[in-house]
Amino acid sequence: MTSTPRETTVPAPLTVGFDLDMTLIDSRPGIRANYQALSAATGRFIDADEAVTRLGPPLEDELAYWFEPEEIPEMRDRYREMYATYAIEPTPAMPGAREAIKAVQALGGRAIVVTAKNTPNAIHHLEHLGIEADAVIGWLWAEAKASALREHGAQIYVGDHVGDVRGARTAGALSVVVPTGPCPEAELRAAGADVVLPDLTALPEWLAEYVRTREV
């Protein structure tokens, strides 16, 4: 009687998705400056300090607080045209952002950025800060992020917003969050986050343990 070799399951290559605003970058200073410039250019009041407390959703959602519906397409385009001039330089990386990306790549994985920000401006931020992601996919918010996460085979999505939790869960990915954006830890947990880390500085150690247990 011959024995049948036992099948072993080989884990898929590691791919980790990251949100951008308030996850990898502290976009508040740059976005504040850009709203102030847009206000000055249009003569319309925009409370830039209030606007940066609501980062995460698409730009059009914020513009709706300050402009009439028919004005939003034009203001959206003007905001984006001004963005590289006013928003890139003041925006720093979040603590641990570069190390988090490198930790994925050091484990032989791919680190991708999936963000609601438009792709060109997202790339500008990453290049300015020397953060070398393997792919950048923009224009996606909340559940819509799942399309890119599935396409790239991401097992994990790291974000800071309940919309990021929804995107991860829709994609069937593990939702890892950091409460460094507008959503407090309790709200992220209530939304269904699988893992809550204090910030990205904790990700390399957590990820190494995740990979170790996944390969057992």
Tab-separated table of N, CA, C and O in Angstrom, residues 153-216:
chain	number	residue	atom	x	y	z
A	153	GLY	N	-4.005	41.274	-5.237
A	153	GLY	CA	-3.891	40.141	-4.322
A	153	GLY	C	-3.473	40.518	-2.921
A	153	GLY	O	-2.756	39.761	-2.248
A	154	ALA	N	-3.913	41.688	-2.447
A	154	ALA	CA	-3.513	42.146	-1.114
A	154	ALA	C	-4.197	41.323	-0.017
A	154	ALA	O	-5.415	41.180	-0.019
A	155	GLN	N	-3.395	40.803	0.899
A	155	GLN	CA	-3.948	40.084	2.050
A	155	GLN	C	-4.264	41.022	3.211
A	155	GLN	O	-5.055	40.695	4.096
A	156	ILE	N	-3.633	42.210	3.213
A	156	ILE	CA	-3.741	43.163	4.322
A	156	ILE	C	-3.957	44.546	3.730
A	156	ILE	O	-3.345	44.898	2.709
A	157	TYR	N	-4.803	45.331	4.383
A	157	TYR	CA	-4.902	46.746	4.020
A	157	TYR	C	-4.775	47.567	5.287
A	157	TYR	O	-5.496	47.353	6.269
A	158	VAL	N	-3.851	48.520	5.260
A	158	VAL	CA	-3.538	49.341	6.427
A	158	VAL	C	-4.096	50.743	6.199
A	158	VAL	O	-3.765	51.399	5.208
A	159	GLY	N	-4.932	51.223	7.112
A	159	GLY	CA	-5.518	52.549	6.971
A	159	GLY	C	-5.788	53.193	8.310
A	159	GLY	O	-5.389	52.670	9.359
A	160	ASP	N	-6.473	54.332	8.261
A	160	ASP	CA	-6.748	55.086	9.482
A	160	ASP	C	-8.218	55.465	9.616
A	160	ASP	O	-8.601	56.105	10.588
A	161	HIS	N	-9.041	55.083	8.648
A	161	HIS	CA	-10.414	55.580	8.575
A	161	HIS	C	-11.386	54.404	8.498
A	161	HIS	O	-11.031	53.325	8.007
A	162	VAL	N	-12.616	54.617	8.967
A	162	VAL	CA	-13.617	53.550	8.860
A	162	VAL	C	-13.851	53.179	7.396
A	162	VAL	O	-14.189	52.027	7.095
A	163	GLY	N	-13.664	54.127	6.491
A	163	GLY	CA	-13.764	53.801	5.063
A	163	GLY	C	-12.707	52.802	4.636
A	163	GLY	O	-12.944	51.961	3.764
A	164	ASP	N	-11.521	52.869	5.251
A	164	ASP	CA	-10.460	51.906	4.952
A	164	ASP	C	-10.827	50.517	5.479
A	164	ASP	O	-10.516	49.502	4.848
A	165	VAL	N	-11.481	50.480	6.626
A	165	VAL	CA	-11.947	49.201	7.161
A	165	VAL	C	-12.948	48.576	6.191
A	165	VAL	O	-12.864	47.379	5.871
A	166	ARG	N	-13.874	49.380	5.706
A	166	ARG	CA	-14.879	48.860	4.772
A	166	ARG	C	-14.219	48.366	3.485
A	166	ARG	O	-14.615	47.334	2.931
A	167	GLY	N	-13.218	49.104	3.002
A	167	GLY	CA	-12.516	48.670	1.800
A	167	GLY	C	-11.820	47.343	1.992
A	167	GLY	O	-11.885	46.457	1.127
A	168	ALA	N	-11.140	47.176	3.123
A	168	ALA	CA	-10.445	45.924	3.410
A	168	ALA	C	-11.425	44.761	3.507
A	168	ALA	O	-11.218	43.693	2.910
A	169	ARG	N	-12.514	44.961	4.234
A	169	ARG	CA	-13.474	43.882	4.444
A	169	ARG	C	-14.162	43.507	3.129
A	169	ARG	O	-14.416	42.326	2.868
A	170	THR	N	-14.453	44.480	2.296
A	170	THR	CA	-15.064	44.193	1.001
A	170	THR	C	-14.130	43.360	0.132
A	170	THR	O	-14.577	42.498	-0.638
A	171	ALA	N	-12.821	43.614	0.268
A	171	ALA	CA	-11.830	42.877	-0.520
A	171	ALA	C	-11.487	41.521	0.088
A	171	ALA	O	-10.764	40.733	-0.535
A	172	GLY	N	-11.970	41.235	1.293
A	172	GLY	CA	-11.590	40.012	1.971
A	172	GLY	C	-10.188	40.060	2.537
A	172	GLY	O	-9.564	39.022	2.797
A	173	ALA	N	-9.670	41.272	2.739
A	173	ALA	CA	-8.330	41.453	3.301
A	173	ALA	C	-8.417	41.727	4.797
A	173	ALA	O	-9.454	42.171	5.304
A	174	LEU	N	-7.326	41.469	5.485
A	174	LEU	CA	-7.244	41.784	6.908
A	174	LEU	C	-7.192	43.300	7.070
A	174	LEU	O	-6.386	43.973	6.424
A	175	SER	N	-8.048	43.839	7.915
A	175	SER	CA	-8.078	45.285	8.149
A	175	SER	C	-7.179	45.630	9.327
A	175	SER	O	-7.477	45.287	10.475
A	176	VAL	N	-6.079	46.305	9.033
A	176	VAL	CA	-5.147	46.781	10.056
A	176	VAL	C	-5.243	48.295	10.081
A	176	VAL	O	-5.131	48.944	9.029
A	177	VAL	N	-5.466	48.868	11.253
A	177	VAL	CA	-5.670	50.310	11.325
A	177	VAL	C	-4.753	50.949	12.354
A	177	VAL	O	-4.305	50.313	13.311
A	178	VAL	N	-4.509	52.242	12.120
A	178	VAL	CA	-3.793	53.082	13.074
A	178	VAL	C	-4.678	54.299	13.354
A	178	VAL	O	-5.145	54.942	12.417
A	179	PRO	N	-4.944	54.628	14.607
A	179	PRO	CA	-5.838	55.761	14.912
A	179	PRO	C	-5.111	57.098	14.842
A	179	PRO	O	-5.133	57.899	15.771
A	180	THR	N	-4.469	57.346	13.703
A	180	THR	CA	-3.697	58.567	13.517
A	180	THR	C	-4.431	59.590	12.666
A	180	THR	O	-3.903	60.673	12.411
A	181	GLY	N	-5.632	59.249	12.222
A	181	GLY	CA	-6.445	60.151	11.424
A	181	GLY	C	-7.654	60.633	12.193
A	181	GLY	O	-7.609	60.749	13.427
A	182	PRO	N	-8.763	60.902	11.510
A	182	PRO	CA	-9.929	61.482	12.170
A	182	PRO	C	-10.757	60.504	12.982
A	182	PRO	O	-11.634	60.929	13.748
A	183	CYS	N	-10.522	59.191	12.834
A	183	CYS	CA	-11.354	58.188	13.503
A	183	CYS	C	-10.644	57.626	14.733
A	183	CYS	O	-9.551	57.067	14.614
A	184	PRO	N	-11.244	57.750	15.917
A	184	PRO	CA	-10.619	57.199	17.125
A	184	PRO	C	-10.671	55.672	17.134
A	184	PRO	O	-11.420	55.045	16.367
A	185	GLU	N	-9.868	55.092	18.009
A	185	GLU	CA	-9.744	53.632	18.064
A	185	GLU	C	-11.095	52.946	18.237
A	185	GLU	O	-11.386	51.948	17.559
A	186	ALA	N	-11.939	53.458	19.130
A	186	ALA	CA	-13.226	52.809	19.382
A	186	ALA	C	-14.084	52.769	18.127
A	186	ALA	O	-14.773	51.763	17.857
A	187	GLU	N	-14.045	53.827	17.348
A	187	GLU	CA	-14.835	53.871	16.117
A	187	GLU	C	-14.296	52.887	15.090
A	187	GLU	O	-15.068	52.225	14.373
A	188	LEU	N	-12.981	52.758	15.013
A	188	LEU	CA	-12.366	51.817	14.077
A	188	LEU	C	-12.692	50.377	14.467
A	188	LEU	O	-12.998	49.543	13.604
A	189	ARG	N	-12.650	50.090	15.753
A	189	ARG	CA	-12.997	48.737	16.213
A	189	ARG	C	-14.466	48.437	15.926
A	189	ARG	O	-14.817	47.340	15.484
A	190	ALA	N	-15.326	49.408	16.188
A	190	ALA	CA	-16.754	49.210	15.948
A	190	ALA	C	-17.054	48.970	14.474
A	190	ALA	O	-18.019	48.269	14.129
A	191	ALA	N	-16.217	49.543	13.594
A	191	ALA	CA	-16.403	49.362	12.152
A	191	ALA	C	-15.949	47.986	11.677
A	191	ALA	O	-16.226	47.606	10.535
A	192	GLY	N	-15.228	47.248	12.535
A	192	GLY	CA	-14.816	45.897	12.184
A	192	GLY	C	-13.348	45.705	11.918
A	192	GLY	O	-12.953	44.694	11.321
A	193	ALA	N	-12.497	46.652	12.358
A	193	ALA	CA	-11.054	46.484	12.164
A	193	ALA	C	-10.582	45.202	12.845
A	193	ALA	O	-10.990	44.884	13.959
A	194	ASP	N	-9.712	44.470	12.157
A	194	ASP	CA	-9.184	43.222	12.718
A	194	ASP	C	-8.034	43.457	13.684
A	194	ASP	O	-7.884	42.738	14.669
A	195	VAL	N	-7.198	44.447	13.364
A	195	VAL	CA	-6.008	44.743	14.174
A	195	VAL	C	-5.905	46.250	14.322
A	195	VAL	O	-6.038	46.982	13.330
A	196	VAL	N	-5.664	46.712	15.554
A	196	VAL	CA	-5.433	48.133	15.798
A	196	VAL	C	-4.026	48.296	16.365
A	196	VAL	O	-3.701	47.718	17.405
A	197	LEU	N	-3.200	49.057	15.660
A	197	LEU	CA	-1.849	49.363	16.123
A	197	LEU	C	-1.804	50.826	16.544
A	197	LEU	O	-2.540	51.655	15.993
A	198	PRO	N	-0.937	51.203	17.486
A	198	PRO	CA	-0.888	52.604	17.917
A	198	PRO	C	-0.466	53.546	16.806
A	198	PRO	O	-0.962	54.673	16.700
A	199	ASP	N	0.458	53.116	15.954
A	199	ASP	CA	0.901	53.878	14.779
A	199	ASP	C	1.741	52.944	13.922
A	199	ASP	O	1.914	51.762	14.254
A	200	LEU	N	2.287	53.453	12.831
A	200	LEU	CA	3.011	52.589	11.899
A	200	LEU	C	4.340	52.082	12.440
A	200	LEU	O	4.894	51.124	11.889
A	201	THR	N	4.856	52.700	13.493
A	201	THR	CA	6.114	52.195	14.048
A	201	THR	C	5.950	50.780	14.589
A	201	THR	O	6.926	50.045	14.726
A	202	ALA	N	4.710	50.385	14.886
A	202	ALA	CA	4.453	49.041	15.409
A	202	ALA	C	4.238	48.015	14.304
A	202	ALA	O	4.152	46.811	14.583
A	203	LEU	N	4.143	48.461	13.057
A	203	LEU	CA	3.792	47.530	11.981
A	203	LEU	C	4.879	46.506	11.687
A	203	LEU	O	4.552	45.320	11.504
A	204	PRO	N	6.175	46.863	11.591
A	204	PRO	CA	7.164	45.844	11.223
A	204	PRO	C	7.159	44.633	12.149
A	204	PRO	O	7.203	43.490	11.669
A	205	GLU	N	7.081	44.861	13.448
A	205	GLU	CA	7.078	43.725	14.380
A	205	GLU	C	5.807	42.897	14.213
A	205	GLU	O	5.859	41.658	14.187
A	206	TRP	N	4.656	43.582	14.092
A	206	TRP	CA	3.404	42.849	13.917
A	206	TRP	C	3.438	42.047	12.617
A	206	TRP	O	3.021	40.882	12.567
A	207	LEU	N	3.937	42.659	11.549
A	207	LEU	CA	3.952	42.004	10.252
A	207	LEU	C	4.867	40.781	10.250
A	207	LEU	O	4.526	39.746	9.664
A	208	ALA	N	6.004	40.894	10.892
A	208	ALA	CA	6.926	39.753	10.963
A	208	ALA	C	6.250	38.564	11.650
A	208	ALA	O	6.391	37.417	11.211
A	209	GLU	N	5.490	38.832	12.708
A	209	GLU	CA	4.780	37.759	13.405
A	209	GLU	C	3.646	37.203	12.545
A	209	GLU	O	3.416	35.991	12.500
A	210	TYR	N	2.947	38.080	11.821
A	210	TYR	CA	1.895	37.645	10.911
A	210	TYR	C	2.453	36.689	9.860
A	210	TYR	O	1.875	35.628	9.597
A	211	VAL	N	3.583	37.046	9.255
A	211	VAL	CA	4.192	36.210	8.218
A	211	VAL	C	4.673	34.902	8.814
A	211	VAL	O	4.507	33.825	8.215
A	212	ARG	N	5.248	34.950	10.001
A	212	ARG	CA	5.758	33.718	10.643
A	212	ARG	C	4.620	32.736	10.889
A	212	ARG	O	4.733	31.548	10.551
A	213	THR	N	3.520	33.201	11.450
A	213	THR	CA	2.413	32.303	11.756
A	213	THR	C	1.683	31.846	10.503
A	213	THR	O	1.158	30.730	10.448
A	214	ARG	N	1.687	32.665	9.477
A	214	ARG	CA	1.041	32.320	8.213
A	214	ARG	C	1.775	31.192	7.501
A	214	ARG	O	1.178	30.412	6.756
A	215	GLU	N	3.080	31.101	7.749
A	215	GLU	CA	3.884	30.098	7.045
A	215	GLU	C	3.998	28.793	7.808
A	215	GLU	O	4.541	27.821	7.297
A	216	VAL	N	3.487	28.761	9.043
A	216	VAL	CA	3.579	27.538	9.846
A	216	VAL	C	2.681	26.450	9.248
A	216	VAL	O	1.542	26.724	8.901
